[in-house]
CSV table of C-alpha atoms in Angstrom, one decimal:
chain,number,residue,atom,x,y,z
A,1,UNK,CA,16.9,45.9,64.3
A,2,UNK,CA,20.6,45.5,63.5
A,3,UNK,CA,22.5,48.0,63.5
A,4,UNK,CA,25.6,48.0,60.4
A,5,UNK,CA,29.2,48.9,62.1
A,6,UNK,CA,31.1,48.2,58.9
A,7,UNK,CA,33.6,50.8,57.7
A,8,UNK,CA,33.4,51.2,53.8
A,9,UNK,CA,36.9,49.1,53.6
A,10,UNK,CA,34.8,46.0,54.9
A,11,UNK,CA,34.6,43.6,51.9
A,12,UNK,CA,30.8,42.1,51.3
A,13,UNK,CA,30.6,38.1,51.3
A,14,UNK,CA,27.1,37.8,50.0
A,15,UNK,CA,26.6,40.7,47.5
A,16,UNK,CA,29.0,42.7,45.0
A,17,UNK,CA,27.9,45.6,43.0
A,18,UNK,CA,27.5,45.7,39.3
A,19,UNK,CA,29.4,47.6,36.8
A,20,UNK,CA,27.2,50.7,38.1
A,21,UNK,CA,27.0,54.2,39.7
A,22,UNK,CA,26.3,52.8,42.8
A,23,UNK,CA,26.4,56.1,44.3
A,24,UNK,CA,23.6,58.0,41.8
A,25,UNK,CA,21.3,55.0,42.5
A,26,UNK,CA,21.8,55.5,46.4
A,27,UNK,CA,21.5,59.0,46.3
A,28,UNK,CA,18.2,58.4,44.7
A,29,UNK,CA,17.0,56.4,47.9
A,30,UNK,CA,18.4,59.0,49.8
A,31,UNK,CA,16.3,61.7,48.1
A,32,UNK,CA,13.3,59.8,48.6
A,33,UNK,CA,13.7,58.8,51.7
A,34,UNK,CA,12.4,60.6,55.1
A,35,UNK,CA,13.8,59.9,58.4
A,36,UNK,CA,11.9,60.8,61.5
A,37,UNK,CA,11.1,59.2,65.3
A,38,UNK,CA,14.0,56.8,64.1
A,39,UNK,CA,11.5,55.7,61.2
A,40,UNK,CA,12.4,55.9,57.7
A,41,UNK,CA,9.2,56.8,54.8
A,42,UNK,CA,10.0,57.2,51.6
A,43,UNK,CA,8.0,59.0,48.6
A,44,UNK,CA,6.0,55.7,47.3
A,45,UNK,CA,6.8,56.6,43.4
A,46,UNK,CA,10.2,57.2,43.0
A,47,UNK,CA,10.9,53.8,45.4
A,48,UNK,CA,9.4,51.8,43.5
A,49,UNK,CA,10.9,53.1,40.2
A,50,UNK,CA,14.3,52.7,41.3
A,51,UNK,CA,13.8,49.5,43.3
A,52,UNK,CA,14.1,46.9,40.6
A,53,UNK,CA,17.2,49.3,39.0
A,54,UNK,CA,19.0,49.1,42.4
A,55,UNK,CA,18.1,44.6,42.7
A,56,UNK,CA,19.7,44.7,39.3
A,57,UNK,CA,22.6,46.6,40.5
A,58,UNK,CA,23.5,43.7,43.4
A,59,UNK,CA,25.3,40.8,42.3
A,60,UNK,CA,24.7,38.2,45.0
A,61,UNK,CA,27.3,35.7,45.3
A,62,UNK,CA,25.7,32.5,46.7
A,63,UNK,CA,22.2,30.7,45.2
A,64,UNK,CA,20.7,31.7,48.6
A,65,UNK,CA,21.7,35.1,48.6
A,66,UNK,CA,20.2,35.5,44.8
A,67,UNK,CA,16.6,34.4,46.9
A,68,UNK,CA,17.5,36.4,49.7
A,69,UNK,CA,18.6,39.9,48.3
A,70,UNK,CA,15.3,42.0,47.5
A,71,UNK,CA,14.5,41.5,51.4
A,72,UNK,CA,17.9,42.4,52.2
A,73,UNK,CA,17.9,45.6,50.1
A,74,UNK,CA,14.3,46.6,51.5
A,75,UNK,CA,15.5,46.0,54.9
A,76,UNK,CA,18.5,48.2,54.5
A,77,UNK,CA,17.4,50.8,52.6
A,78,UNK,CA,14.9,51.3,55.8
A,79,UNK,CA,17.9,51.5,58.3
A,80,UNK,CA,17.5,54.8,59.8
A,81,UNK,CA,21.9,54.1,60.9
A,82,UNK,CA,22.4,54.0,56.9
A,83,UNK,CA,23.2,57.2,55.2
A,84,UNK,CA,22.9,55.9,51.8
A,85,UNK,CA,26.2,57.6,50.8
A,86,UNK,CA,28.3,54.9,51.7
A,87,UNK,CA,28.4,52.2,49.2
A,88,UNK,CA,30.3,49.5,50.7
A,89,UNK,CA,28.3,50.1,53.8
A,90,UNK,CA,25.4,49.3,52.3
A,91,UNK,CA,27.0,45.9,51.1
A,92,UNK,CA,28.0,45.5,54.7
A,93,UNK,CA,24.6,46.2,56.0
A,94,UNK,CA,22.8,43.7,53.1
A,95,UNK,CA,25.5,40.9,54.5
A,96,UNK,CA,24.5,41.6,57.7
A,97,UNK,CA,20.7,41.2,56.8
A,98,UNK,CA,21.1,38.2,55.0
A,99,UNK,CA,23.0,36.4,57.9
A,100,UNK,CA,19.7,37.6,60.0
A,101,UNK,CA,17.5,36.0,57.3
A,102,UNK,CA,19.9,32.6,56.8
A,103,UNK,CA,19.7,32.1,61.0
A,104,UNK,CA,16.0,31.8,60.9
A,105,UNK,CA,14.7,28.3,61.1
A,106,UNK,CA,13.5,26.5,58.0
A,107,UNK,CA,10.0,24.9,57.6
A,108,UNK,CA,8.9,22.0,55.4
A,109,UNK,CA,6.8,22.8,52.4
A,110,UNK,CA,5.4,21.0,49.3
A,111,UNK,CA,5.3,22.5,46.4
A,112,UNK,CA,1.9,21.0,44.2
A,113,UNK,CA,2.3,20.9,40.3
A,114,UNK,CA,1.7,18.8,37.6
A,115,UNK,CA,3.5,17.8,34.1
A,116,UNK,CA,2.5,17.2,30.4
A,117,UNK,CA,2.6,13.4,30.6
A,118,UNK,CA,0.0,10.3,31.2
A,119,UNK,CA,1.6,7.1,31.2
A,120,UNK,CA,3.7,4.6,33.4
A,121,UNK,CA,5.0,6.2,36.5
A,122,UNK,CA,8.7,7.4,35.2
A,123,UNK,CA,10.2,8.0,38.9
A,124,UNK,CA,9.0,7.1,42.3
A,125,UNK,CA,10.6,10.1,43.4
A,126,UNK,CA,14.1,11.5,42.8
A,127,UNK,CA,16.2,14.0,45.2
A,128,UNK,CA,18.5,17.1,44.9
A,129,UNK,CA,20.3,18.2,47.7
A,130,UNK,CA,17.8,18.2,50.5
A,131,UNK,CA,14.6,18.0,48.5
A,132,UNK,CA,12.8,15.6,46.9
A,133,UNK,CA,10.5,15.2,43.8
A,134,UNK,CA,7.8,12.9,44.1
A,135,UNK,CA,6.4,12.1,40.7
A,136,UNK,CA,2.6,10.8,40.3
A,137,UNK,CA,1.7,10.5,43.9
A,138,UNK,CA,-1.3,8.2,44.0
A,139,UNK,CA,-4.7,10.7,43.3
A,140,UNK,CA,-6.1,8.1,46.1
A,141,UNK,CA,-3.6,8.8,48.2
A,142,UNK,CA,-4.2,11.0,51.4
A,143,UNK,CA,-2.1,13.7,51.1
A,144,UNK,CA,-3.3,14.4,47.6
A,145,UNK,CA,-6.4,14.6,48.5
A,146,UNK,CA,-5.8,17.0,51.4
A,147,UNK,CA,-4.3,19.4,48.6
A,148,UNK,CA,-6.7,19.4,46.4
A,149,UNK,CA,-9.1,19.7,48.7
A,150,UNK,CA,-7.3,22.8,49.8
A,151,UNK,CA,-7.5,24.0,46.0
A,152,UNK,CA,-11.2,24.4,46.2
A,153,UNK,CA,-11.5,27.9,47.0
A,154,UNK,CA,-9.5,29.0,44.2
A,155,UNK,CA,-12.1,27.3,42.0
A,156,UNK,CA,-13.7,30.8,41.1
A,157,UNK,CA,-10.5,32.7,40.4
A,158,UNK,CA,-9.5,29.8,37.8
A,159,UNK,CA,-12.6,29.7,36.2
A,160,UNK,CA,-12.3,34.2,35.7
A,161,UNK,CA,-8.7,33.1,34.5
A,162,UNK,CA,-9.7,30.7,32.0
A,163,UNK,CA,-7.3,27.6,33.5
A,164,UNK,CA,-7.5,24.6,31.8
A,165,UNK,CA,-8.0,21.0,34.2
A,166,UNK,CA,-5.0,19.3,34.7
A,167,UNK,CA,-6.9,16.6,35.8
A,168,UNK,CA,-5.4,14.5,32.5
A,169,UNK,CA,-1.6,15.4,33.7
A,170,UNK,CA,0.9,13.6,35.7
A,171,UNK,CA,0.8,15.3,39.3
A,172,UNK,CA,4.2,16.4,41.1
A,173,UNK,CA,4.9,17.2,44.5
A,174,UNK,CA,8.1,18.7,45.9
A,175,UNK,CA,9.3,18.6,49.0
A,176,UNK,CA,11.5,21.3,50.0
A,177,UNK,CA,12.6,23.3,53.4
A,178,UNK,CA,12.5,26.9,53.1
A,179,UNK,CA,12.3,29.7,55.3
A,180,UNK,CA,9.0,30.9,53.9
A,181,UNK,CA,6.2,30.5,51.5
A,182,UNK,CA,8.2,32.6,48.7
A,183,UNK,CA,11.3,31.9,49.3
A,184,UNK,CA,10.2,27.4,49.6
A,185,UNK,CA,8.2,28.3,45.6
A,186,UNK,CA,11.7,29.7,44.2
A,187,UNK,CA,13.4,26.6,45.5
A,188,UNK,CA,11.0,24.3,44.3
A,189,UNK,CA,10.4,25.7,40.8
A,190,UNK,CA,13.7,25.4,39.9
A,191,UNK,CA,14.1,21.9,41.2
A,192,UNK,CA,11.5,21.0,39.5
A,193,UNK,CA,12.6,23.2,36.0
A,194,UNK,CA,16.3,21.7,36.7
A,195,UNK,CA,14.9,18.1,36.4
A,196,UNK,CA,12.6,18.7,33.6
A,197,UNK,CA,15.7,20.2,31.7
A,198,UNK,CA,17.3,16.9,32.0
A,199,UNK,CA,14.0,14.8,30.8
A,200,UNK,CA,13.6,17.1,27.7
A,201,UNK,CA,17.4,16.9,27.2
A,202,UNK,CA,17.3,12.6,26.6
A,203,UNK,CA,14.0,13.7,24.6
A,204,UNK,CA,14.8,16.8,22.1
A,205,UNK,CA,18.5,14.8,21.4
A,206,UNK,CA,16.7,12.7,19.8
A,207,UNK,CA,14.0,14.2,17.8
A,208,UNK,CA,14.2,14.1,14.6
A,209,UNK,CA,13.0,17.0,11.8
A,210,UNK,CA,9.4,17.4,11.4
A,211,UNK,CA,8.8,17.8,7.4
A,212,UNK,CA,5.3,18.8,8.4
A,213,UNK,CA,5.9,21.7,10.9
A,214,UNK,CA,5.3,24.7,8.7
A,215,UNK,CA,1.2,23.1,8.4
A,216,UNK,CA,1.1,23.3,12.9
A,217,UNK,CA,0.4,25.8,15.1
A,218,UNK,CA,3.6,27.4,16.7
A,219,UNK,CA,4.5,24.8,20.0
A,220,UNK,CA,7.0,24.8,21.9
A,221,UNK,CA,9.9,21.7,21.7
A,222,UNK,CA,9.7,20.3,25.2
A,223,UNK,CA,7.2,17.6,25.5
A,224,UNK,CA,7.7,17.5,29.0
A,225,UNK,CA,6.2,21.0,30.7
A,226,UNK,CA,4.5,22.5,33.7
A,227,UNK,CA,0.8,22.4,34.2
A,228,UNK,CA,-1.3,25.3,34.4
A,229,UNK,CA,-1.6,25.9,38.4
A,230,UNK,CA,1.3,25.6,41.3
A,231,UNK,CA,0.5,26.0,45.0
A,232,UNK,CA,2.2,25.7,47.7
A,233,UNK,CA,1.1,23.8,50.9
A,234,UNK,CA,2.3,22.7,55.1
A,235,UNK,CA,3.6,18.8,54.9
A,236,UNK,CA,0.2,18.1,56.0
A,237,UNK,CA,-1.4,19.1,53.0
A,238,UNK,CA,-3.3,22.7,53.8
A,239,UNK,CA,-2.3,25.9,52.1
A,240,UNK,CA,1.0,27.6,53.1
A,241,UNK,CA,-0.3,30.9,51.3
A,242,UNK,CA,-3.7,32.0,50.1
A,243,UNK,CA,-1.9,32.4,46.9
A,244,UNK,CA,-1.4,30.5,43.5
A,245,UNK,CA,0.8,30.6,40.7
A,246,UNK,CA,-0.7,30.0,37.4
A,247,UNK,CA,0.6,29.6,33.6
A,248,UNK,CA,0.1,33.0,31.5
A,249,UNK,CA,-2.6,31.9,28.3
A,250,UNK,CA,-1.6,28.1,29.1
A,251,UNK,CA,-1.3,26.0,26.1
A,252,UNK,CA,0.1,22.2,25.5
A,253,UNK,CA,-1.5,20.1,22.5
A,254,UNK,CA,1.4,17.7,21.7
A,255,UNK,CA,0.6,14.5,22.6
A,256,UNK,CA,2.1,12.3,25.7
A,257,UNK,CA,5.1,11.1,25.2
A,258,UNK,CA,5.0,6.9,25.0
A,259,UNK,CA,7.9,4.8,25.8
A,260,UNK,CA,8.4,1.2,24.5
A,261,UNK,CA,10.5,0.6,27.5
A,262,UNK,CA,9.4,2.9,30.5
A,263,UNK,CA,11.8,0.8,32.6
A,264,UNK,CA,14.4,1.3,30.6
A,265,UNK,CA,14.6,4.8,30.2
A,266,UNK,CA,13.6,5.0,34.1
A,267,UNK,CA,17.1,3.7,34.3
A,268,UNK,CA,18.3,6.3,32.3
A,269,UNK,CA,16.8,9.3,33.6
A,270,UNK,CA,18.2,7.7,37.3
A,271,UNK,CA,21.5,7.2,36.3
A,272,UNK,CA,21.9,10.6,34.4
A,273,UNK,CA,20.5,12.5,37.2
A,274,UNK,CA,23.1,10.6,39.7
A,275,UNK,CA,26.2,11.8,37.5
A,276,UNK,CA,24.7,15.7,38.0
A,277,UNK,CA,24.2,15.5,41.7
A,278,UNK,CA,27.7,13.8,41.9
A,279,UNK,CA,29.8,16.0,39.7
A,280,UNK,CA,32.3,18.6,40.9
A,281,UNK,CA,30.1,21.5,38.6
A,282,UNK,CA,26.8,20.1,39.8
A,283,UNK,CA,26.2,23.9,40.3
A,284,UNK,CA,26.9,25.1,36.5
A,285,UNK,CA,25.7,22.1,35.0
A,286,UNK,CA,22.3,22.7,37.1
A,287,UNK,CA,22.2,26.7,35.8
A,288,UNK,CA,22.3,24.9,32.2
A,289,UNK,CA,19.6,22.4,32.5
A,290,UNK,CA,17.4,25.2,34.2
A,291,UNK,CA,18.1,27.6,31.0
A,292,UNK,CA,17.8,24.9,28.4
A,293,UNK,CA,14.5,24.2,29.9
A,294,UNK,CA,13.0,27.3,30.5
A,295,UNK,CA,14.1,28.6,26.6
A,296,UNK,CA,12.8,25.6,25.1
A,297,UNK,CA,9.2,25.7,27.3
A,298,UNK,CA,8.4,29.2,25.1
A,299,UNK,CA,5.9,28.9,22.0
A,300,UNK,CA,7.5,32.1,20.6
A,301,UNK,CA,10.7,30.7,18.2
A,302,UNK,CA,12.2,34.1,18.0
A,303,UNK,CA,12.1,34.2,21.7
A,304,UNK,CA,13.5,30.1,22.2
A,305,UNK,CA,16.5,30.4,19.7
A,306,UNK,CA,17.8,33.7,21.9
A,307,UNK,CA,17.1,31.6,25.1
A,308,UNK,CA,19.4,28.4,23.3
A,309,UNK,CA,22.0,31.2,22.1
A,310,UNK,CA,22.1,32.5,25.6
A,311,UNK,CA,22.8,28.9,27.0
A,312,UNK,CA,25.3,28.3,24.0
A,313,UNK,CA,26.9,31.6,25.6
A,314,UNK,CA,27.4,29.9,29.1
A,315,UNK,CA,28.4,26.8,28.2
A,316,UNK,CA,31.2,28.2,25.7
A,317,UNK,CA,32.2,30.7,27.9
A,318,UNK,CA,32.3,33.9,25.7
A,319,UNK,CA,29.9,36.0,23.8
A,320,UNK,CA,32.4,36.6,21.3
A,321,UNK,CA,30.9,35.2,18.1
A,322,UNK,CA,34.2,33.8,16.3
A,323,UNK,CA,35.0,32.1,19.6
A,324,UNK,CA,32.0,30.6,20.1
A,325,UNK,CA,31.8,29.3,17.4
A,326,UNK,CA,35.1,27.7,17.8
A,327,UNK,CA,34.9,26.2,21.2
A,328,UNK,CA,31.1,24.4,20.7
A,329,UNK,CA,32.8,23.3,17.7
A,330,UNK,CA,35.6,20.9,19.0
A,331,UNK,CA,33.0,19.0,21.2
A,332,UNK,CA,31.9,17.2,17.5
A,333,UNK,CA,33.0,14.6,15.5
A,334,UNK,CA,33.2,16.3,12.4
A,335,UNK,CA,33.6,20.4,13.5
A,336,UNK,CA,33.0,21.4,10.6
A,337,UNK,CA,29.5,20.7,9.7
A,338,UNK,CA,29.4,22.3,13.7
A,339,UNK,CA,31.4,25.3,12.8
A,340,UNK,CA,29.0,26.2,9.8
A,341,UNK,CA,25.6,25.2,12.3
A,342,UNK,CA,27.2,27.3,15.0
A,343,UNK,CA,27.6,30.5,12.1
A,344,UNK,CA,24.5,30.1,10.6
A,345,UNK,CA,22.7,30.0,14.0
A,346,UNK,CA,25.0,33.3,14.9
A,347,UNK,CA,23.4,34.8,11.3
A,348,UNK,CA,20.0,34.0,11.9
A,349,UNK,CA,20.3,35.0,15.9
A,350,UNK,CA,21.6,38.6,15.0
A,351,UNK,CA,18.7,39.0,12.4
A,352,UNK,CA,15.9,38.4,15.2
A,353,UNK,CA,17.8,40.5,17.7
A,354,UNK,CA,18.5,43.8,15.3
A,355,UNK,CA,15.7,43.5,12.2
A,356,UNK,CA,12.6,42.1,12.1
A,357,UNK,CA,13.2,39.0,10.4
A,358,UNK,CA,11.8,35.8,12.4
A,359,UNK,CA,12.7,32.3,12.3
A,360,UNK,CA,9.0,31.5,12.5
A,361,UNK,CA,8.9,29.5,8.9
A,362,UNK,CA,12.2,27.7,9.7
A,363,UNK,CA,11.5,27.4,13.7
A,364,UNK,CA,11.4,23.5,13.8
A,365,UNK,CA,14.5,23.0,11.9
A,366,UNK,CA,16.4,25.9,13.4
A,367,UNK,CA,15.3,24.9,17.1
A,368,UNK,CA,16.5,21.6,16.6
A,369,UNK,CA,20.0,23.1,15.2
A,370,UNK,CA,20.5,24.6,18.2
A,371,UNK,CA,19.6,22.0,20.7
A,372,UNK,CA,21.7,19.7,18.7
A,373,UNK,CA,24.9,22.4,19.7
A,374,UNK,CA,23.7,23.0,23.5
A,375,UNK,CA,22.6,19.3,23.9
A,376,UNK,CA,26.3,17.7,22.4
A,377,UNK,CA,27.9,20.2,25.2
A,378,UNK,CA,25.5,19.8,28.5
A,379,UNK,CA,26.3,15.6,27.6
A,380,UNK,CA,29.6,16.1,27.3
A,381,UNK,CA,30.0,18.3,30.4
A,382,UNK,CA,28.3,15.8,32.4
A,383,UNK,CA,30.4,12.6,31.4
A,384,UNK,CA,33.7,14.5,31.7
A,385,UNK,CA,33.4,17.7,34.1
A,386,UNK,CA,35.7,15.5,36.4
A,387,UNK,CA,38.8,16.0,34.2
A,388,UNK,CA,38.7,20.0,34.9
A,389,UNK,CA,39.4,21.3,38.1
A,390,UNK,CA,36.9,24.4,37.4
A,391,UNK,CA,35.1,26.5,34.5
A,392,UNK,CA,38.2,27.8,33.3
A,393,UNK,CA,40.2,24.4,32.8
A,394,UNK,CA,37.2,23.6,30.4
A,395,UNK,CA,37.3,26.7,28.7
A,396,UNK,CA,40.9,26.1,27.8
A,397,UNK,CA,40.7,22.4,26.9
A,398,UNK,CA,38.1,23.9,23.8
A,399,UNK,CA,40.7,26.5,23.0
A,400,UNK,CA,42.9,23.4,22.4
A,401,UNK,CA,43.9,23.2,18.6
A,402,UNK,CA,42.2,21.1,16.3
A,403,UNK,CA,45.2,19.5,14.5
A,404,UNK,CA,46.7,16.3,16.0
A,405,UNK,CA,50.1,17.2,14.6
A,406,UNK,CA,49.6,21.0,16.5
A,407,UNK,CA,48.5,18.9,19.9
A,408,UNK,CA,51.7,16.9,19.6
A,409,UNK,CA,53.6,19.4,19.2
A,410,UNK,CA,52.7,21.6,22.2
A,411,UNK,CA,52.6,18.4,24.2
A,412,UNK,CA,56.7,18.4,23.3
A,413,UNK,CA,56.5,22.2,24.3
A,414,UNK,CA,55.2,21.8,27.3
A,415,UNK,CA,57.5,18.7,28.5
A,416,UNK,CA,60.4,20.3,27.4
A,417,UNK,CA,59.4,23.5,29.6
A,418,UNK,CA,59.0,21.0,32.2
A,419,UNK,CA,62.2,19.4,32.2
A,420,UNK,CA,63.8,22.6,31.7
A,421,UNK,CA,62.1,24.2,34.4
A,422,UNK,CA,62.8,21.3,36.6
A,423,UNK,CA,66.9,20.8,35.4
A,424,UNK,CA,69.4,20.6,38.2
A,425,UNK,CA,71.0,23.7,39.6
A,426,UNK,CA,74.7,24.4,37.8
């Protein structure tokens, strides 16, 4: 096992702590913890109480690292040469574990799943990065066959778990390259989440209000959603894992979306997805898509308009309310019907959070407020991130003022202090 021969000045690469008592949590490791024949043992209830408070406590600083840190901690919480009084060396010694883990060798895995959709094949298949997203594989085809073949003996355990057939969805495999069975399902879920975002994005921008919805049941607004089962096989087609990944209580009555043109909007979804692999914040713009989706896959409307109003927070850059509700504003047309969406979304946001009123009559109309303020933003980061050098160039250009006449005028400003700061030496 490696050994850690940081100092505590040693600055970590991987992981950063949060705004914590890194020591206190330590020390309660340390307390727990029982070091004999070069072995560590630690008392079984008071790990796994703090565990998930000490994960929380690690920033990691890469997506990899974010996969990779609960192994690292375990692993170096179990390092007989680690007092656990050191905080820094602890950093050092997590680095250290995660360049053990990121040496291994990958293997190829393919992530089985399905979507809410029967129709004309949308996609052959579509990549990000190095994986790939193959969309309605043939059900004749061999290596479908050879999965769910290998599904059979989980037959049983989704009968007990009441699991719906999928047989009536739109199959998707996705081919990733992973060091393990866990660590290829995180990379494929979100790959296949981050592409789903973008398909329910060129849907929900469109919807229109529902008159009707207060007669429905409560549903969530993507019409593009998981199935009920994942699992994960070897590029062959048999199990990776004797495990499977299911949908909690799994629900999905709206009906298949039809398109008049599927070649058309095949088109589209190609060409949008291109401009997110290609742009310079392919990484943030990614994070969005995966949070859009993900809040907007939820039945609960209480629990959908925080998910939106956290995704508002990211792509504005602040919690702040006031400038919030300033920046999503100068991406419309007209900001100030925006302005007054944006505060009567803050209104009804704080009432869910801190009373118990719900947005459960309202939830159609309100949803589509807020996917109409996220939406206008994600679109408008992905035809224009390449004018910003990074986050916070955007973040200032929707600080910029409103008024023409106040834009001109800091536009002199600024040439002026230009020329000025440029003017020949006397």
């Amino acid at each position: 096992m490696p050994r850690n021969p940081a100092q505590s000045t040693n600055k970590s690469k991987y992981f950063q702590w949060e705004r914590v008592n890194a020591n206190l949590l330590l020390s309660k490791f340390a307390e727990a913890r029982k070091i004999q024949d070069g072995r560590c043992a630690f008392d079984a209830g008071d790990y796994h109480f703090w565990l998930p408070v000490l994960n929380s406590a690690l920033r990691p600083t890469t997506p990899e690292a974010m996969r990779l840190r609960d192994g690292c901690i375990k692993i170096s919480l179990s390092d007989p040469a680690i007092s656990l009084k050191d905080t820094e060396a602890f950093l050092a010694r997590c680095d250290q574990q995660f360049e053990v883990f990121s040496k291994r060798s990958k293997s190829r895995f393919i992530l089985y799943s399905t979507i809410t959709y029967s129709g004309p094949r949308l996609v052959q298949w579509i990549g990000e990065g190095a994986s790939r997203i193959y969309w309605g594989p043939g059900r004749n085809g061999s290596l479908l066959r050879k999965i769910r073949a290998s599904q059979k003996p989980f037959s049983f355990q989704k009968s007990s778990l009441g699991l719906p057939p999928d047989d009536d969805l739109t199959p998707i495999l996705v081919h990733v390259s992973a060091f393990d069975a866990w660590d290829a399902f995180e990379q494929s879920n979100d790959c296949i989440d981050r592409f789903r975002g973008l398909l329910n994005l060129l849907i929900n921008s469109s919807k229109s209000i529902n008159i009707f919805a207060r007669l429905s049941e409560p549903h969530a607004m993507n019409r593009f959603r998981r199935g009920p089962l994942h699992t994960l096989h070897k590029p062959g087609g048999a199990l990776a894992t004797e495990t499977f990944w299911y949908e909690h209580r799994w629900l999905h009555k709206a009906p298949t979306i039809q398109f008049a043109d599927p070649g058309d909007y095949r088109r589209s979804v190609q060409r949008w997805w291109a401009k997110v692999q290609k742009s310079q914040m392919r990484e943030f713009i990614s994070d969005m898509l995966l949070r859009y989706c993900r809040a907007l896959d939820l039945h609960e409307a209480d629990a959908s308009l925080l998910g939106m109003w956290q995704v508002l927070e990211k792509l504005t850059g602040t919690d702040k309310y006031d400038q919030l509700v300033e920046r999503i504003a100068r991406l419309f047309k007209d900001p100030d019907d925006a302005r007054e969406l944006a505060k009567h979304l803050r209104i009804r946001r704080n009432q869910t959070v801190h009373s118990s009123t719900s947005i459960s009559n309202e939830a159609d109309v309100i949803l589509l407020q807020v996917e109409t303020l996220a939406s206008r933003a994600i679109f408008f980061l992905i035809e224009h991130a390449g004018r910003f050098k990074n986050l916070d160039e955007y973040y200032a250009f929707l600080d910029l003022p409103l008024s023409d006449k106040q834009l001109k005028r800091e536009r002199e400003i600024t040439e002026f202090y230009i020329n000025y700061k440029n003017r020949p030496a006397v």
